Structure formats: structure tokens, C-alpha cells
PDB file of C-alpha atoms in Angstrom:
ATOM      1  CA  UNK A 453       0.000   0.000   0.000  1.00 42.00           C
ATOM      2  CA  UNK A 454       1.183   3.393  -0.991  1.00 46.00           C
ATOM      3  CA  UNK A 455       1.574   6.237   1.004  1.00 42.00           C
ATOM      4  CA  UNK A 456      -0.866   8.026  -1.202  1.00 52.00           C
ATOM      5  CA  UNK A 457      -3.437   5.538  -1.122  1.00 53.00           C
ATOM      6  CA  UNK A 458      -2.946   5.312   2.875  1.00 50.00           C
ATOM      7  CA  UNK A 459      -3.949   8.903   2.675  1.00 49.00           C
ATOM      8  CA  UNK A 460      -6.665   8.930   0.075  1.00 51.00           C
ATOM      9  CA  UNK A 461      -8.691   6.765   2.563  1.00 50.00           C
ATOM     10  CA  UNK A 462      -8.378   4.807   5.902  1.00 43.00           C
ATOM     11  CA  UNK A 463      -8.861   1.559   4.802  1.00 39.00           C
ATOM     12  CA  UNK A 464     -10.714  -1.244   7.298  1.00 38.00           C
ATOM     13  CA  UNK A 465      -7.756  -3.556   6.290  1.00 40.00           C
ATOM     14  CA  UNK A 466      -6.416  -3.936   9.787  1.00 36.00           C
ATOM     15  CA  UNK A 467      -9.568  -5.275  11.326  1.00 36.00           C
ATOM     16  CA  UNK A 468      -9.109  -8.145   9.565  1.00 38.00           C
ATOM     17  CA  UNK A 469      -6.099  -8.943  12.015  1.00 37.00           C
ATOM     18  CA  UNK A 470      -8.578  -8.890  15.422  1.00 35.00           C
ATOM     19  CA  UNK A 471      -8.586 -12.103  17.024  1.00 39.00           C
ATOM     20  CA  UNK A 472      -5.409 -13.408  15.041  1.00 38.00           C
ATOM     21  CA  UNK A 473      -3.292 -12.943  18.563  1.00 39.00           C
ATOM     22  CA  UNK A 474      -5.814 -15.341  20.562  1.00 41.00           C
ATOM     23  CA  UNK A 475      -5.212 -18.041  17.439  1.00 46.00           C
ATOM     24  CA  UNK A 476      -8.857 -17.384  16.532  1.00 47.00           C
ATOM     25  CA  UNK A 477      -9.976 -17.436  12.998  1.00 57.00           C
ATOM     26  CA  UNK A 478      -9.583 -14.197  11.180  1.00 61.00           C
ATOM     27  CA  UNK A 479     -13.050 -12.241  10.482  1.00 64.00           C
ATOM     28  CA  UNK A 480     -14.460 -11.436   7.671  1.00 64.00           C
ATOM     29  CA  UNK A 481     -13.503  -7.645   6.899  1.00 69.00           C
ATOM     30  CA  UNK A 482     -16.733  -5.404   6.951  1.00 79.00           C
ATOM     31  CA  UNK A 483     -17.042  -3.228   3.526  1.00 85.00           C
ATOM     32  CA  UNK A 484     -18.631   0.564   3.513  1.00 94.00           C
ATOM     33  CA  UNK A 485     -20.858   0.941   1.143  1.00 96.00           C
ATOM     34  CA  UNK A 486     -21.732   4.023  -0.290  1.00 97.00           C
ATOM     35  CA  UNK A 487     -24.427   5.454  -2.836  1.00 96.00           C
ATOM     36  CA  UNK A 488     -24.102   8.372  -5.528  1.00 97.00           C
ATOM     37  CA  UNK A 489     -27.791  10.661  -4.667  1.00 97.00           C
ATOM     38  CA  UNK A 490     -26.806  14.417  -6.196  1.00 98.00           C
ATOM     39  CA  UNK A 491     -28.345  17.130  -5.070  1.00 98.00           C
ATOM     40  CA  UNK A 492     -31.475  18.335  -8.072  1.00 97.00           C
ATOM     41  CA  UNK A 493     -31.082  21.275 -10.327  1.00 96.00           C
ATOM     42  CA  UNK A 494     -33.573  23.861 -10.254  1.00 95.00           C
ATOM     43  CA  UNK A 495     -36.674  23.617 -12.829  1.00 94.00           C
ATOM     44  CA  UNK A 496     -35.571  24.907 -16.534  1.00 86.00           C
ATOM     45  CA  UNK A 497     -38.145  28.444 -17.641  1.00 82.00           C
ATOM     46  CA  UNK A 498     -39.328  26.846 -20.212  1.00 87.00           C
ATOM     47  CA  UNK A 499     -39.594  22.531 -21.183  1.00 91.00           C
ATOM     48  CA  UNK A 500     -38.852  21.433 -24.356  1.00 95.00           C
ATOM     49  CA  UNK A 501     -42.094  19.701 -25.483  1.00 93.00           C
ATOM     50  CA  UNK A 502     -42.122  15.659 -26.015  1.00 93.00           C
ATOM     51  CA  UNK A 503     -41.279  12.928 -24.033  1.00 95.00           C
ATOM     52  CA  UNK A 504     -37.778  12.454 -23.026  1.00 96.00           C
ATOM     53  CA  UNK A 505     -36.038   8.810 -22.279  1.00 95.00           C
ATOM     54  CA  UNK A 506     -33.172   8.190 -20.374  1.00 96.00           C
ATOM     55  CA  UNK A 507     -31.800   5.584 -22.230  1.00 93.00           C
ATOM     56  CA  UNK A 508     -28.172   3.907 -21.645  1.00 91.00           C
ATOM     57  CA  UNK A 509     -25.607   5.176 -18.942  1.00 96.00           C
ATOM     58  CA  UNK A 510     -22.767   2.832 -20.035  1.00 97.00           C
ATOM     59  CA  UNK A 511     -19.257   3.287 -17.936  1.00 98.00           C
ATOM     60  CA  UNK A 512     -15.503   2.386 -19.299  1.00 98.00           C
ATOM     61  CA  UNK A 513     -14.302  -0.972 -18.171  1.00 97.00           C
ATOM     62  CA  UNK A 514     -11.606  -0.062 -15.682  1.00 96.00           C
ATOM     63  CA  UNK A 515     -14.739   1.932 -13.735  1.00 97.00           C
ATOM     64  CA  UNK A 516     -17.865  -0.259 -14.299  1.00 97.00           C
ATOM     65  CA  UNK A 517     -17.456  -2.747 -10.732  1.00 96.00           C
ATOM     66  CA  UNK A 518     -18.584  -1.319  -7.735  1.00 97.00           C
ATOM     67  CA  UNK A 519     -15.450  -1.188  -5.901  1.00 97.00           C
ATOM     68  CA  UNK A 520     -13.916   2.682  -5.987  1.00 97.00           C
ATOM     69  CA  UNK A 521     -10.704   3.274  -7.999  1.00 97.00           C
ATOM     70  CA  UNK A 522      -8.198   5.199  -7.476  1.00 95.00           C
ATOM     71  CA  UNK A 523      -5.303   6.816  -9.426  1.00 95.00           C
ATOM     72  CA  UNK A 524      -1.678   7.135  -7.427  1.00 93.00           C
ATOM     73  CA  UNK A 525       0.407   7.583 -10.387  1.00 94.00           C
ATOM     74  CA  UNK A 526      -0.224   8.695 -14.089  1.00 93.00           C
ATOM     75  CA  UNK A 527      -0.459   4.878 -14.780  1.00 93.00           C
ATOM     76  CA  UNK A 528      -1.247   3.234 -11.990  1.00 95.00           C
ATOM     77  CA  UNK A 529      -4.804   2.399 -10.865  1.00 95.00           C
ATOM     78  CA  UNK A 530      -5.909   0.488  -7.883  1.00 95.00           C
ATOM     79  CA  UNK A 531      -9.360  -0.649  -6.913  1.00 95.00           C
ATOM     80  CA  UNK A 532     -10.560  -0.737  -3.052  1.00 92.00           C
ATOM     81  CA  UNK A 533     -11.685  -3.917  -1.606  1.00 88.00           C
ATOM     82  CA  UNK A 534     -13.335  -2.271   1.196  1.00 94.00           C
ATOM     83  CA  UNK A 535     -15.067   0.319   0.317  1.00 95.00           C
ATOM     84  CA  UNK A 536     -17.937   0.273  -2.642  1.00 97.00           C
ATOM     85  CA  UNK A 537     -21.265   1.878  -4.477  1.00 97.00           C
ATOM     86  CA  UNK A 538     -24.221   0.081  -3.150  1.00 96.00           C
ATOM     87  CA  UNK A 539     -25.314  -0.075  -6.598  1.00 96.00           C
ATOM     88  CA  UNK A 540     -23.327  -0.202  -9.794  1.00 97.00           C
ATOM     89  CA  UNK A 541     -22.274   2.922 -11.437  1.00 98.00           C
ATOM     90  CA  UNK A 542     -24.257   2.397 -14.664  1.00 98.00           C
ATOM     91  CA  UNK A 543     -27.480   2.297 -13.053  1.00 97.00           C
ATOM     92  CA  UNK A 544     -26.699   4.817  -9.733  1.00 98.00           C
ATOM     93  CA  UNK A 545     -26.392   7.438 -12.551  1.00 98.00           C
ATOM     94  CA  UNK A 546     -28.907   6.723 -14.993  1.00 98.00           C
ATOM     95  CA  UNK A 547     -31.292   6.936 -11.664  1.00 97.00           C
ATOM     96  CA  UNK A 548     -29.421   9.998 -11.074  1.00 98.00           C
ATOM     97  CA  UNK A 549     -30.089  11.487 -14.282  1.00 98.00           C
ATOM     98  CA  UNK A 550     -33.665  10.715 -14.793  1.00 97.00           C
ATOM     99  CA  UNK A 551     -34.378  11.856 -11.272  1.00 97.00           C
ATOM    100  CA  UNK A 552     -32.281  15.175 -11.596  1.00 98.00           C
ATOM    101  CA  UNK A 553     -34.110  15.831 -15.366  1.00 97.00           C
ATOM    102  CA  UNK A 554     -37.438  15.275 -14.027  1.00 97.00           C
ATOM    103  CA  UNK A 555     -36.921  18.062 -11.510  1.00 97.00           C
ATOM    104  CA  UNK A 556     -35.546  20.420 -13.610  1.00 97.00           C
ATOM    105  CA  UNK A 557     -38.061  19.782 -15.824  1.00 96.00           C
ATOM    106  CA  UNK A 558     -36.210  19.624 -18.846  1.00 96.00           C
ATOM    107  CA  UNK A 559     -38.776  17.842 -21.410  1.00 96.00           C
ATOM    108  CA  UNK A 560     -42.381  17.975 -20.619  1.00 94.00           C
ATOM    109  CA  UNK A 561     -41.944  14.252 -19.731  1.00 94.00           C
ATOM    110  CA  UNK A 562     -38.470  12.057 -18.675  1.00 96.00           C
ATOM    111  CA  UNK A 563     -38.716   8.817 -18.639  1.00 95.00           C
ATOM    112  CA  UNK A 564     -36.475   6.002 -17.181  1.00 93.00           C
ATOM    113  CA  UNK A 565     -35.131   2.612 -19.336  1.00 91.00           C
ATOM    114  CA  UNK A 566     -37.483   0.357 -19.687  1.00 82.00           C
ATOM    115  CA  UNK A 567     -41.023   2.394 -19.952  1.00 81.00           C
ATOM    116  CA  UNK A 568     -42.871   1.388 -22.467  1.00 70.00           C
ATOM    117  CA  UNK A 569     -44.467   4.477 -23.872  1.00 75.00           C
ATOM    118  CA  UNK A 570     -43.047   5.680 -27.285  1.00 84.00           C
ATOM    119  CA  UNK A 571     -40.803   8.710 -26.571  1.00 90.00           C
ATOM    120  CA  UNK A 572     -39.513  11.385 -28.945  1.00 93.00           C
ATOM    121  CA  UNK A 573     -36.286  11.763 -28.005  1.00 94.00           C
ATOM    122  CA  UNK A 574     -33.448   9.285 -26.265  1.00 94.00           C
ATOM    123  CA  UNK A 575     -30.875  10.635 -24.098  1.00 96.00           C
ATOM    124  CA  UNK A 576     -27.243   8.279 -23.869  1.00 96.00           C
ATOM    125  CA  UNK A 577     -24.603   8.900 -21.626  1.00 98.00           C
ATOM    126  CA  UNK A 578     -21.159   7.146 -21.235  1.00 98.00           C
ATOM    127  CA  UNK A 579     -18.833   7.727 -18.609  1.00 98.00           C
ATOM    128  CA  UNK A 580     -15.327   7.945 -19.031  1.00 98.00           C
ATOM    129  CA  UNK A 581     -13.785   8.574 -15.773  1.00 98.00           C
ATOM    130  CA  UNK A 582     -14.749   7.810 -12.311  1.00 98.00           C
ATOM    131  CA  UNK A 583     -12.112   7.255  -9.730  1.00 97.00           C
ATOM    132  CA  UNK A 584     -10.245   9.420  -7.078  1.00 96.00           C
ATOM    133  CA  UNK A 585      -7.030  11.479  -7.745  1.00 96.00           C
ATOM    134  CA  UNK A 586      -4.232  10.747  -5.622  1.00 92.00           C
ATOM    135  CA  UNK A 587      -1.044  11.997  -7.693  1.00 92.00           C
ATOM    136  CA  UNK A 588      -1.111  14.715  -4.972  1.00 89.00           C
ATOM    137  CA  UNK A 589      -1.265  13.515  -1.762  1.00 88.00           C
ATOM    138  CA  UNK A 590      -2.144  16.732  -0.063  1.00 87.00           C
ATOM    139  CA  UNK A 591      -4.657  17.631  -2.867  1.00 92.00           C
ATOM    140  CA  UNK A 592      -6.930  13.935  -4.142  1.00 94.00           C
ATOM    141  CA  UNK A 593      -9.943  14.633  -5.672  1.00 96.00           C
ATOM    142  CA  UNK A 594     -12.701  13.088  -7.039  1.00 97.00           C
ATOM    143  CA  UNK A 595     -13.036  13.226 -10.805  1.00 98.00           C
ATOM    144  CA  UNK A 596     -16.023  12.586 -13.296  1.00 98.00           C
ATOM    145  CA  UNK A 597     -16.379  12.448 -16.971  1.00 98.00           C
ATOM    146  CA  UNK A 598     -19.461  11.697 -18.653  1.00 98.00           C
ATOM    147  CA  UNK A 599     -19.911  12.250 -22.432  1.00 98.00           C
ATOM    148  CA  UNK A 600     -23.888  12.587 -23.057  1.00 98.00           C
ATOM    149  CA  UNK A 601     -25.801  12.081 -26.589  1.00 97.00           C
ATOM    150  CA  UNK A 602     -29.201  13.470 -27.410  1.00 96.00           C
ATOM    151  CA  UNK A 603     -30.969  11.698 -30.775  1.00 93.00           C
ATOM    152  CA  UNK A 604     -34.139  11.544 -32.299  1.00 92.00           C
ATOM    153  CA  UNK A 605     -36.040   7.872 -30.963  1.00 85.00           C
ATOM    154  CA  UNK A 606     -36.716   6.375 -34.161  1.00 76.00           C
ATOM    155  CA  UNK A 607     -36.646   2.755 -32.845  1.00 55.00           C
ATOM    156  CA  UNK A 608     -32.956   2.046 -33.388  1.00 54.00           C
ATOM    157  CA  UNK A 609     -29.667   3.876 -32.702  1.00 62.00           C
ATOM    158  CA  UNK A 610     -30.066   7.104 -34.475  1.00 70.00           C
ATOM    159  CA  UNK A 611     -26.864   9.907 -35.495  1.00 82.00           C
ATOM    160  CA  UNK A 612     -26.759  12.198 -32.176  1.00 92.00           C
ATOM    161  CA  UNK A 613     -28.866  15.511 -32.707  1.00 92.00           C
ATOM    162  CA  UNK A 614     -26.379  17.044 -29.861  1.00 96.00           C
ATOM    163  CA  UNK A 615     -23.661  15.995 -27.900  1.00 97.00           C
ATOM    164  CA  UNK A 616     -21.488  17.260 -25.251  1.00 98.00           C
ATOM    165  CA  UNK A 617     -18.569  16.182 -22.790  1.00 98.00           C
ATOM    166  CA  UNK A 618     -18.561  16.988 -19.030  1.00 98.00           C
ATOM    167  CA  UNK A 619     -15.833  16.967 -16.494  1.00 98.00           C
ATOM    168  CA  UNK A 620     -15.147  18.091 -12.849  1.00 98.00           C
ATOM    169  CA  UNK A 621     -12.526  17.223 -10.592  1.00 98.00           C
ATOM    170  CA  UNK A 622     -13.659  18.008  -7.149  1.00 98.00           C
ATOM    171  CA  UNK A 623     -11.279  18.839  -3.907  1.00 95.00           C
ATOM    172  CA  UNK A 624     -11.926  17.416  -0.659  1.00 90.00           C
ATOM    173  CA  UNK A 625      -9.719  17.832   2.677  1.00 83.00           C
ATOM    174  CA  UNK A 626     -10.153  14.577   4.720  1.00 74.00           C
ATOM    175  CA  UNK A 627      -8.667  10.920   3.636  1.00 73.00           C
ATOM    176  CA  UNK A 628     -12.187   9.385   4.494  1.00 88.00           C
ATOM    177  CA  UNK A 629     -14.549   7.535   1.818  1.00 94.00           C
ATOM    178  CA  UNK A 630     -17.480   9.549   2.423  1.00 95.00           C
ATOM    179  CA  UNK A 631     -15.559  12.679   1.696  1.00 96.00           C
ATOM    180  CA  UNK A 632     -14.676  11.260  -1.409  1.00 96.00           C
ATOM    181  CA  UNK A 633     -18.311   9.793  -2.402  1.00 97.00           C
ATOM    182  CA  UNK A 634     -19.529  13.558  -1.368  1.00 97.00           C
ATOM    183  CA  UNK A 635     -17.215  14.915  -3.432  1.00 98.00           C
ATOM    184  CA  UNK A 636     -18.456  12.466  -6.086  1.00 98.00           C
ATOM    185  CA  UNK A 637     -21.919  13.926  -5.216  1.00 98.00           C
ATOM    186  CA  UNK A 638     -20.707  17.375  -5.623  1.00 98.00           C
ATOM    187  CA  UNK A 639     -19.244  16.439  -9.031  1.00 98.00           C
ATOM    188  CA  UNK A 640     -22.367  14.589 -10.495  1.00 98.00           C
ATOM    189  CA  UNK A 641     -24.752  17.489  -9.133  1.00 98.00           C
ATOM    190  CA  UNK A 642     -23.132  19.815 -11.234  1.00 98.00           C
ATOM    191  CA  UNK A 643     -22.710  18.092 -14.338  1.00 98.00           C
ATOM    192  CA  UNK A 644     -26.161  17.286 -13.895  1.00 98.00           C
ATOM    193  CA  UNK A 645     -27.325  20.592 -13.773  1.00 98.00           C
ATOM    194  CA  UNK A 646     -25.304  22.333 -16.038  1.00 98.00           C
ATOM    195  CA  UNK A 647     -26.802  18.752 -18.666  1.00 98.00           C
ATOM    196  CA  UNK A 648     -29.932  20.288 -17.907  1.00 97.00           C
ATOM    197  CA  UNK A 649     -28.975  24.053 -18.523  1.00 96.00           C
ATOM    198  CA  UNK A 650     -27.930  22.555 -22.107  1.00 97.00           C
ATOM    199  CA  UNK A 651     -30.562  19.966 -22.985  1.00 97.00           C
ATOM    200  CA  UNK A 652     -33.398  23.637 -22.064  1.00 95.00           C
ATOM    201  CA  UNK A 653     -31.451  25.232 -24.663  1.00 95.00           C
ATOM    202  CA  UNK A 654     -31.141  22.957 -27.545  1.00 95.00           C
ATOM    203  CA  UNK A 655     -32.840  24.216 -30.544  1.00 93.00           C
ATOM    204  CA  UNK A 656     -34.983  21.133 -31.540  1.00 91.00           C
ATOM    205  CA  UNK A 657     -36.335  20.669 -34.780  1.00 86.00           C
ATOM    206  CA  UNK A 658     -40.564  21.034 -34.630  1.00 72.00           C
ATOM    207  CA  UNK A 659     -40.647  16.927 -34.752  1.00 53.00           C
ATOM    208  CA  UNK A 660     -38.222  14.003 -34.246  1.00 46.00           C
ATOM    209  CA  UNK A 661     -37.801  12.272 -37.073  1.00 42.00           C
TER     210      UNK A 661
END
């Protein structure tokens, strides 16, 4: 273990050595589990009309498990055995962004994956980075990327009507995991809200095609 990673987060790793002294069996070592739950944007003046779908949040391999990641050098990556997303990152923030464009009321309607009524326009997201920044110990952050795609819903994978990349890379002080999954929070929340900022201002043709 690095010295950056020992200060990126305070890992349960030495629990796992209670008991070892007294020749009993060594325990299982207890995860923290975390969830990503962004604050909402504010509603948007005026919705574009149609029904919006969420459609697929799809995240780069080295960031799909559920474990956290973590950079310590410009090529090295670890993951975290003890500490985790409740719920994978794919479908934390499709919730997230169905949930945040619903409040800011975006499209007259936004619909989730999965709901059967016909929609007019599909929204796609991948995400390219998701993982902590320890280069600097004194500095780690928590960094997002997330490339989103807006197309007409024609019933197969249309060309992309509009499409635009978001990144932040968010400071926070302590080496804890929930300062890093707020941070996380802090990072989604905005990219969320400055998606919804965009999507309001999209000049739309009258009808998707």
C-alpha cells in the first residue's frame, strides 16, 4: 500500500487482524458501502415539449465494478476492496439522471429505461472517468467524466442531434470515503445541472424524425 493511497482513505484492512493474537480465525472484513444521490437542479423556464427517455448510462471498463478506484500515479490504478457503491455505477447514474431531469423539468416528460411508452427523443450517456485522484497527496480529488448524446427515438440507434462532454474534478480535505463519495456527489450534481442548462437550450427541430 502506498503512502498516497494510505492517505486517500483509511482503509478497514487492519480489522481483519482482530482475534489473530488469541489463534482465533480471522473475520471477515466489513465493507462501507456508499451510494451516488446528487443534489437536483432547479426547474428549466421553459420545457422542451415531447417525451424524453433516459436511455443507456454505459461506464468504461476499468470503472464499471462497484469497488472505488483510485489513481496514485499517471499509470497506476488500484481498486478498493473495502469500500464500494451500493449499486453499480451504470445504473446509480442513470437513476441519477432521470431523477435530476425530471426536476428540472427539462422535457415535458423524462422517462427512465425500460417504460414502455413511445418517446420522442433518447438521451445516452457514457462515462469515461470515475475514480479518485491521488497523484497529490495533499490535494486527491474526485473526478467525473461523462460524455452525453441526445438523438431523435426512431426505434434504433439514431446519429446524435447534440452531444457534449462533461468533467469536474472536485477537492476534498479529509482521507475518508465519504468525503470522497460527497465529493463524487458534488461532481455529479453539477454536471447534472449544467446537462440540464444545455438539454433547455437545444434548438430542436418542430418533430423528431
Amino acid at each position: 500500500m502506498t503512502v498516497s493511497r494510505r492517505h486517500f482513505l483509511r482503509l478497514a484492512a487492519a480489522s481483519a487482524a482482530l482475534g489473530v493474537a488469541a489463534g482465533c480465525a480471522r473475520p471477515a472484513p466489513i465493507k462501507g458501502t456508499y451510494i451516488l444521490e446528487p443534489a437536483l437542479p432547479p426547474p428549466a423556464a421553459h420545457p422542451q415539449p415531447g417525451l424524453l427517455r433516459v436511455g443507456s448510462v454505459t461506464v468504461a471498463a476499468p470503472y464499471r465494478g462497484r469497488s472505488f478506484v483510485y489513481r496514485e500515479t499517471d499509470l497506476k490504478y488500484e481498486t478498493d476492496y473495502y469500500h464500494e457503491f451500493l449499486v453499480a455505477p451504470a445504473a446509480n447514474i442513470t437513476d441519477a439522471a432521470v431523477r435530476a431531469l425530471s426536476a428540472a423539468r427539462v422535457f415535458a416528460v423524462v422517462a427512465p429505461p425500460g417504460v414502455a411508452a413511445e418517446a420522442d427523443w433518447v438521451l445516452d450517456g457514457f462515462v469515461e472517468s470515475l475514480y479518485g485522484d491521488g497523484r497529490i497527496p495533499a490535494k486527491p480529488s474526485a473526478v467525473l467524466r461523462i460524455t452525453w448524446f441526445l438523438r431523435p427515438y426512431d426505434g434504433a440507434a439514431g446519429v446524435p442531434l447534440w452531444t457534449r462532454t462533461y468533467e469536474r474534478a472536485m477537492p476534498f480535505t479529509t482521507g475518508s470515503a465519504a468525503a470522497y463519495v460527497e465529493a463524487q456527489n458534488q461532481a455529479l450534481a453539477e454536471i447534472l445541472a449544467e446537462l440540464a442548462r444545455d438539454l433547455a437550450a437545444v434548438k430542436l427541430p418542430t418533430a423528431a424524425t
